[in-house]
Coordinates of N, CA, C and O in Angstrom, one line a residue:
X1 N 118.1 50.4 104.2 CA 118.1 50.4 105.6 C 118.1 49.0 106.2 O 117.4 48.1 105.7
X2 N 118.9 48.8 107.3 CA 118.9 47.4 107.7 C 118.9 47.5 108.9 O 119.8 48.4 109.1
X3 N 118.4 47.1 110.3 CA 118.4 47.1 111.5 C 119.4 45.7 111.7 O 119.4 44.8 110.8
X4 N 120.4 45.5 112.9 CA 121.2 44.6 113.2 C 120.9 44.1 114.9 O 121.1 44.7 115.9
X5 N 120.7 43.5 114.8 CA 120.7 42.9 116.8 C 121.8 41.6 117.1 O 121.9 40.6 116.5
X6 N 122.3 42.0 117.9 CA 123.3 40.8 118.4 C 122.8 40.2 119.7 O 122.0 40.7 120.6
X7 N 123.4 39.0 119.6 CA 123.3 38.1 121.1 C 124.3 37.4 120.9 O 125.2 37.6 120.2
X8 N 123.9 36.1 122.1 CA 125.1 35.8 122.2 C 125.8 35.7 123.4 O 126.0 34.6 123.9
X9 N 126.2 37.0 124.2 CA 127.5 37.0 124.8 C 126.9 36.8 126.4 O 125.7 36.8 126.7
X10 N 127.9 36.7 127.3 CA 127.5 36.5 128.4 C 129.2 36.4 128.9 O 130.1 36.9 128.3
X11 N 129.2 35.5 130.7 CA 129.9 35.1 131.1 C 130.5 34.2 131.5 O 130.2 33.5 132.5
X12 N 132.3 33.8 130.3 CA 132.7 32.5 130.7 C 133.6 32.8 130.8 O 133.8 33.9 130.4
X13 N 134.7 32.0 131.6 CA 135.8 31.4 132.3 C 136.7 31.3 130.5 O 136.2 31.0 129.4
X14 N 138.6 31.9 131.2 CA 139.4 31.7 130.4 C 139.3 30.4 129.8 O 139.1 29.4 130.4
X15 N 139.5 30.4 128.4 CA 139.9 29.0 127.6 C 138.1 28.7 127.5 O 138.0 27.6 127.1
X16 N 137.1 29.3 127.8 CA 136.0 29.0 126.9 C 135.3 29.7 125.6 O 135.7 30.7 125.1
X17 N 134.1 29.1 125.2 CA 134.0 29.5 124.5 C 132.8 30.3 123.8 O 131.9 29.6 124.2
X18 N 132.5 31.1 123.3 CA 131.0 31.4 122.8 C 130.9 32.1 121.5 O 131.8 32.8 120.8
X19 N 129.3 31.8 121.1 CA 128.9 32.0 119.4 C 128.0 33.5 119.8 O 127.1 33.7 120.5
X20 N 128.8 34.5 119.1 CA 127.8 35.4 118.8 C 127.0 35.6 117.2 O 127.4 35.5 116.0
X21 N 125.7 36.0 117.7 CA 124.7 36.0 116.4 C 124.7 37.7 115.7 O 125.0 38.6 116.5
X22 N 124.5 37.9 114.7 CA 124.1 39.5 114.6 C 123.0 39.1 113.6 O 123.5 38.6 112.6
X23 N 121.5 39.2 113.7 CA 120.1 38.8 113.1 C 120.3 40.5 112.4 O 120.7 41.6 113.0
X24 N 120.1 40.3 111.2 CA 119.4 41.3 110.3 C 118.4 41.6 110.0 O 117.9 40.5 109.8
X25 N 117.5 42.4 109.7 CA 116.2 42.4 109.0 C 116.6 43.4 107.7 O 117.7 43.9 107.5
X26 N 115.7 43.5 107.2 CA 115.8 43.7 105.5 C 116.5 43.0 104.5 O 117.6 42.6 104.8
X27 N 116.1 42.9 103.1 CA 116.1 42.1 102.1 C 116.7 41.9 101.3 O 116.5 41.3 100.3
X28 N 118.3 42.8 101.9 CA 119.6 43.4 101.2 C 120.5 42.6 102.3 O 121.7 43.0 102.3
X29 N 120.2 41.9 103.0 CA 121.4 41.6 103.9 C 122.6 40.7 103.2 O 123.7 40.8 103.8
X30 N 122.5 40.0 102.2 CA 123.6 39.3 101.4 C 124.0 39.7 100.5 O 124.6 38.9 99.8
X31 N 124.0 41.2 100.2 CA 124.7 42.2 99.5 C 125.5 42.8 100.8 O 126.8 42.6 100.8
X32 N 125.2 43.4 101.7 CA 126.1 43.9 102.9 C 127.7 43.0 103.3 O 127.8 41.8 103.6
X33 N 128.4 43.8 103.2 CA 129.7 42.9 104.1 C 129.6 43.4 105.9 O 129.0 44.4 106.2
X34 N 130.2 42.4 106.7 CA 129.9 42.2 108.0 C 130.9 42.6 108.3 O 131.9 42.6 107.6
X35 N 130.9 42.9 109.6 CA 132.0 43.0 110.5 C 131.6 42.9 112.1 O 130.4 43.0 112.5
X36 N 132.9 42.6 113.1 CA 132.3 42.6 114.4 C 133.5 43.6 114.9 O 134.6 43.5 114.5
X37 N 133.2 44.5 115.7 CA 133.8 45.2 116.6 C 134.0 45.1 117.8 O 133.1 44.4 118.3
X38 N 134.8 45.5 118.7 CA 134.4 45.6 120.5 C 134.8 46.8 121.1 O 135.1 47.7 120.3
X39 N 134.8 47.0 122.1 CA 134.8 48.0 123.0 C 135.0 47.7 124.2 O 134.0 47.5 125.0
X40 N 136.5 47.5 124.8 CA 136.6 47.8 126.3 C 136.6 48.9 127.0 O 136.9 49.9 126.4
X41 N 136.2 49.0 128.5 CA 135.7 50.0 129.2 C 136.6 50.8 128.8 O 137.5 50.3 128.1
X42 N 136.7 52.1 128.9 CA 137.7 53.3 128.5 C 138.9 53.1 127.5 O 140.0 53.6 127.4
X43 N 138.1 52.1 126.5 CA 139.3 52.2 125.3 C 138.5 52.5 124.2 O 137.4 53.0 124.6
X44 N 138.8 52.5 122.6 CA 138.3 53.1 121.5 C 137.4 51.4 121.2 O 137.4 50.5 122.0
X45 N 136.8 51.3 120.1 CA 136.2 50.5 119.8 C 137.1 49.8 118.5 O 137.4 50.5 117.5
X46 N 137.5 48.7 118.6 CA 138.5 48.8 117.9 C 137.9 47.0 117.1 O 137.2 46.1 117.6
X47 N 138.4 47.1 115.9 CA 138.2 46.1 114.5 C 138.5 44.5 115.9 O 139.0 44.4 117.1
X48 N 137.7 43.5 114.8 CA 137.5 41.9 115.3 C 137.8 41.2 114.3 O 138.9 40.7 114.3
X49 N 137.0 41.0 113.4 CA 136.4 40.5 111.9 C 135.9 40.8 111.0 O 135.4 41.9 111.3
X50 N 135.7 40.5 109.7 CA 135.0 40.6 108.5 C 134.6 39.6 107.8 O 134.9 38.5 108.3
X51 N 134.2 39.6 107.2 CA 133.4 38.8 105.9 C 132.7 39.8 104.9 O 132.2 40.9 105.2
X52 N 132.7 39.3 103.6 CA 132.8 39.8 102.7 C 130.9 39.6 102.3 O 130.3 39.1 103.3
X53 N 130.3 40.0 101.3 CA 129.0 39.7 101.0 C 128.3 38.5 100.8 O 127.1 38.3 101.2
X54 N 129.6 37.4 100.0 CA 129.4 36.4 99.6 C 130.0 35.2 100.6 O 130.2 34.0 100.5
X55 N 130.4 36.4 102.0 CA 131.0 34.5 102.6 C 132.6 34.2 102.3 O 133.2 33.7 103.2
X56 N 133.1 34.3 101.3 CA 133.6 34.0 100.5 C 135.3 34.4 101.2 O 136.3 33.7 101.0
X57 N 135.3 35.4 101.8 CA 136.5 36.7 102.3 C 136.2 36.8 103.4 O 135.1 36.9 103.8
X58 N 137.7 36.6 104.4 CA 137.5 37.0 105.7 C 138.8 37.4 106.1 O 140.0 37.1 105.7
X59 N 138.3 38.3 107.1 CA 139.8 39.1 107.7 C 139.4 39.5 109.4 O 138.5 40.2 109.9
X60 N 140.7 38.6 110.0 CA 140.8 39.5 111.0 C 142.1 39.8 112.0 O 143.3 39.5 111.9
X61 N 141.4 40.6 112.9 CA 142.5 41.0 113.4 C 143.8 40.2 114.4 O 143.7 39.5 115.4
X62 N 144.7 40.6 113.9 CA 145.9 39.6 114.7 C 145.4 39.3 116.1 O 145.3 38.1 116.4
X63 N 144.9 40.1 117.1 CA 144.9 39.5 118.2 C 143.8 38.5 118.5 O 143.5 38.1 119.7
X64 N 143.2 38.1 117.4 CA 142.3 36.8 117.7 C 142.0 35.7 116.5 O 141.1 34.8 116.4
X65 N 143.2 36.3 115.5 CA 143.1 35.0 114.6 C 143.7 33.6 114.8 O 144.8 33.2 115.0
X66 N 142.8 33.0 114.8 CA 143.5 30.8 115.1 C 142.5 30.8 115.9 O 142.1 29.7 116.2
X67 N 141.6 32.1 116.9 CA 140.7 31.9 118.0 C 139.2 31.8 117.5 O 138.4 30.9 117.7
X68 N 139.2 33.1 116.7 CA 137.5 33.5 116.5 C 137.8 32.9 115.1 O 138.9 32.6 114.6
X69 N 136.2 32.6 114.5 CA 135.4 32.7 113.4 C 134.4 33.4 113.0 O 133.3 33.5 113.6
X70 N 134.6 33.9 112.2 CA 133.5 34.7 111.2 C 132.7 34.1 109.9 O 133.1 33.8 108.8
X71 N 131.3 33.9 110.3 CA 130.6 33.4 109.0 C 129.0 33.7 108.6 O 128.2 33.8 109.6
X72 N 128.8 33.8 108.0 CA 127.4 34.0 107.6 C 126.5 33.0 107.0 O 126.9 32.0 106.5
X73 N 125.3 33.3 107.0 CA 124.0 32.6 106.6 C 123.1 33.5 105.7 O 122.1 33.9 106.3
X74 N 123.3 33.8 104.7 CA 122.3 34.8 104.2 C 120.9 34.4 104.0 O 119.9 35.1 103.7
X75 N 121.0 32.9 104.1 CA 119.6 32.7 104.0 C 118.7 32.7 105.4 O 117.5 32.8 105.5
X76 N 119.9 32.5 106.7 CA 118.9 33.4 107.3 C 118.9 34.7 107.8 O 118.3 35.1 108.8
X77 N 119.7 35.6 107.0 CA 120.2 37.1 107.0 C 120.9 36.9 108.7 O 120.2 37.3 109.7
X78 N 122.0 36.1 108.8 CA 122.3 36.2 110.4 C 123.7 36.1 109.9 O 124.0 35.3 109.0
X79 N 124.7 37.0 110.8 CA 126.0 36.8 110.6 C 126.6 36.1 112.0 O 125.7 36.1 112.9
X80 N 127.7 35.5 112.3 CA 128.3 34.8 113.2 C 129.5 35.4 113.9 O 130.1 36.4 113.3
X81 N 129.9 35.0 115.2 CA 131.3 34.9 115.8 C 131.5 34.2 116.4 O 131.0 34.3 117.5
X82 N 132.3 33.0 116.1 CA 132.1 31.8 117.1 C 133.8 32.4 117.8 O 134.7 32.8 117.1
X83 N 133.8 32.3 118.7 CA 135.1 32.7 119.8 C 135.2 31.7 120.5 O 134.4 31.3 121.3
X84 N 136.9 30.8 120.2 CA 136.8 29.9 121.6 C 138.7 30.3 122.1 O 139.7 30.7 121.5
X85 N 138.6 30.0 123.0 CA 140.0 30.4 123.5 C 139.9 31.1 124.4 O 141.0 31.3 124.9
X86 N 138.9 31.8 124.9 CA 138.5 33.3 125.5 C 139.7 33.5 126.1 O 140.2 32.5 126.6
X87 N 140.4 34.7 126.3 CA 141.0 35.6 127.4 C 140.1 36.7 128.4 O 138.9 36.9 128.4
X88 N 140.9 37.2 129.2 CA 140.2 37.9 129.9 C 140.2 39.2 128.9 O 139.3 39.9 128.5
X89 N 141.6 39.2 128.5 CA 141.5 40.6 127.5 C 140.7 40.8 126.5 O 140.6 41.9 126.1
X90 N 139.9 39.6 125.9 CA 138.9 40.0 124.9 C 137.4 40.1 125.8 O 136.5 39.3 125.6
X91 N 137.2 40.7 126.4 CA 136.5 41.2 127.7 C 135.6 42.4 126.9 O 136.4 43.1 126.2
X92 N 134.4 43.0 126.7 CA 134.2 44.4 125.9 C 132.5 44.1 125.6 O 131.8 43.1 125.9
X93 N 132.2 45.3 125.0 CA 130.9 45.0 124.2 C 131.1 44.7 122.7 O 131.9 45.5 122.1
X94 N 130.5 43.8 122.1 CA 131.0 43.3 120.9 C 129.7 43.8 120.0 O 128.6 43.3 120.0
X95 N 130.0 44.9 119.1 CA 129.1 45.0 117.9 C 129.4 44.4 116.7 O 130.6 44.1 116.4
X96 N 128.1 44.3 115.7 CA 128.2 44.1 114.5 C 127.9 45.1 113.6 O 126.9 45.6 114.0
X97 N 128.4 45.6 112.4 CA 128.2 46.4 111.8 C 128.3 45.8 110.1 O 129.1 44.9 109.8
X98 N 127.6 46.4 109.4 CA 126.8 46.5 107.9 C 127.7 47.5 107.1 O 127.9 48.7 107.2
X99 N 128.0 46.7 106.3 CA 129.0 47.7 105.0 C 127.6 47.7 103.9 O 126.9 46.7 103.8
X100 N 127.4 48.6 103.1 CA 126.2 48.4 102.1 C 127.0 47.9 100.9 O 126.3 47.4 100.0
X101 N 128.6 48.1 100.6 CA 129.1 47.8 99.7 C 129.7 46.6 99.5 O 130.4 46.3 98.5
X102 N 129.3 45.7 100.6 CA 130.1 44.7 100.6 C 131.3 44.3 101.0 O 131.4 43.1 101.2
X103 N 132.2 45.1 101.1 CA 133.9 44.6 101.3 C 133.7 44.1 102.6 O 132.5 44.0 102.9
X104 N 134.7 43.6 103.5 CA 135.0 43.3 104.5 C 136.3 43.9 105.0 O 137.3 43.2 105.1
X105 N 136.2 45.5 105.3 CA 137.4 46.1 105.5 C 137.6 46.0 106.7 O 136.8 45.2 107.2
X106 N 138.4 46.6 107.6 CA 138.7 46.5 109.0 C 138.6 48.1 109.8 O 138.9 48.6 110.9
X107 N 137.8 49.0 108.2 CA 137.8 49.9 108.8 C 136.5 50.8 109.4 O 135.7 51.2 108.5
X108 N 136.4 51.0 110.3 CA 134.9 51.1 111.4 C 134.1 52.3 110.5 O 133.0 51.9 110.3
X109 N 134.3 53.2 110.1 CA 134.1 54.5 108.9 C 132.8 53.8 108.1 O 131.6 54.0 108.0
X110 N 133.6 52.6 107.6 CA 132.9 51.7 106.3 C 131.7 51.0 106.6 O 131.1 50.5 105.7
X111 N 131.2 50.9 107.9 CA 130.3 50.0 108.5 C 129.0 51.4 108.5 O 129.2 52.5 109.0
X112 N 127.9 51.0 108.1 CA 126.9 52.3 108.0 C 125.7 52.2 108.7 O 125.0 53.2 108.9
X113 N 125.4 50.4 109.5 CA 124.8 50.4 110.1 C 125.3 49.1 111.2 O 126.0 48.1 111.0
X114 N 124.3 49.8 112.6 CA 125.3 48.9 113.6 C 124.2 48.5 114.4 O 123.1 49.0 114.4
X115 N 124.7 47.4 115.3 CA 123.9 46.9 116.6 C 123.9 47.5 117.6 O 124.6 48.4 117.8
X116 N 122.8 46.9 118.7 CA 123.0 48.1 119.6 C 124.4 47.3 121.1 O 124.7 47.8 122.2
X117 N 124.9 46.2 120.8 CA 126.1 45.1 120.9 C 125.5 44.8 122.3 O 124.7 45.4 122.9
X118 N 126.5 43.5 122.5 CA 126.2 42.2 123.3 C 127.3 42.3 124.3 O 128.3 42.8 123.7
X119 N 127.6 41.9 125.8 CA 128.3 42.0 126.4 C 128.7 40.8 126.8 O 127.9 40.0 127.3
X120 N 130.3 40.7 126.7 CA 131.4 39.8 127.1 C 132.4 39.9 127.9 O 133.5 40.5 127.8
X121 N 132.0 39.2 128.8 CA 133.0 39.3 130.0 C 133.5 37.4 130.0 O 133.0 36.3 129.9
X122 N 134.9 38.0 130.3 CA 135.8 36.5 130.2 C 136.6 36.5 131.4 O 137.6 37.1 131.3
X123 N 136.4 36.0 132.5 CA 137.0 35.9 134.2 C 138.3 35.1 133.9 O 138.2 34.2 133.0
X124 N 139.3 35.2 134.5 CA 140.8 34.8 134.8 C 140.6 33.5 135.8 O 141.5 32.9 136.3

């Protein structure tokens, strides 16, 4: 069992930038692979990033690779999204979610536990 909380997000102006945190508790967090998701108003919640258990593997999705970063700290069980570039269209609530298996897939199914996510708004 692993509880996840994000922060982080707030409100900036296109072309800036911001770090989101996802803080873990329990003693298994560097066996978990990560991921971040979003959710704009009346759309599906759809894949961001990954990272693998070890850090080591990352994947993401076309519409924000060269922008975002994905990375981890297992020593302080805290995963990362540093986002700079902002558009208005990456606009949404952004969760993190816990694979127990480790991979870093892109697919939302695989994530078993999640945050309750952080809100990002990016003004034109």
């Amino acid at each position: 069992q692993v509880q996840l909380v994000e922060s982080g997000g707030g409100l900036v102006q296109a072309g800036g930038s911001l770090r989101l945190s996802c803080a873990a508790s329990g003693r298994t967090f560097s066996s978990y692979g990560m991921a971040w998701f979003r959710q704009a108003p009346g759309k599906e919640r759809q894949f961001v990033a990954a990272i693998s258990w070890s850090g080591d593997d990352t994947g993401y999705a076309d519409y924000v690779k060269g922008r975002f970063t994905i990375s981890r700290d297992n020593a302080k069980n805290t995963a990362y999204l540093q986002m700079n570039n902002l558009k208005p269209e990456d606009t949404g609530v952004y969760y993190c979610g816990a694979d127990p298996r480790g991979s870093y897939t892109d697919r939302q199914y695989a994530y078993e536990y999640w945050g309750q996510g952080t809100q990002v708004t990016v003004s034109s």
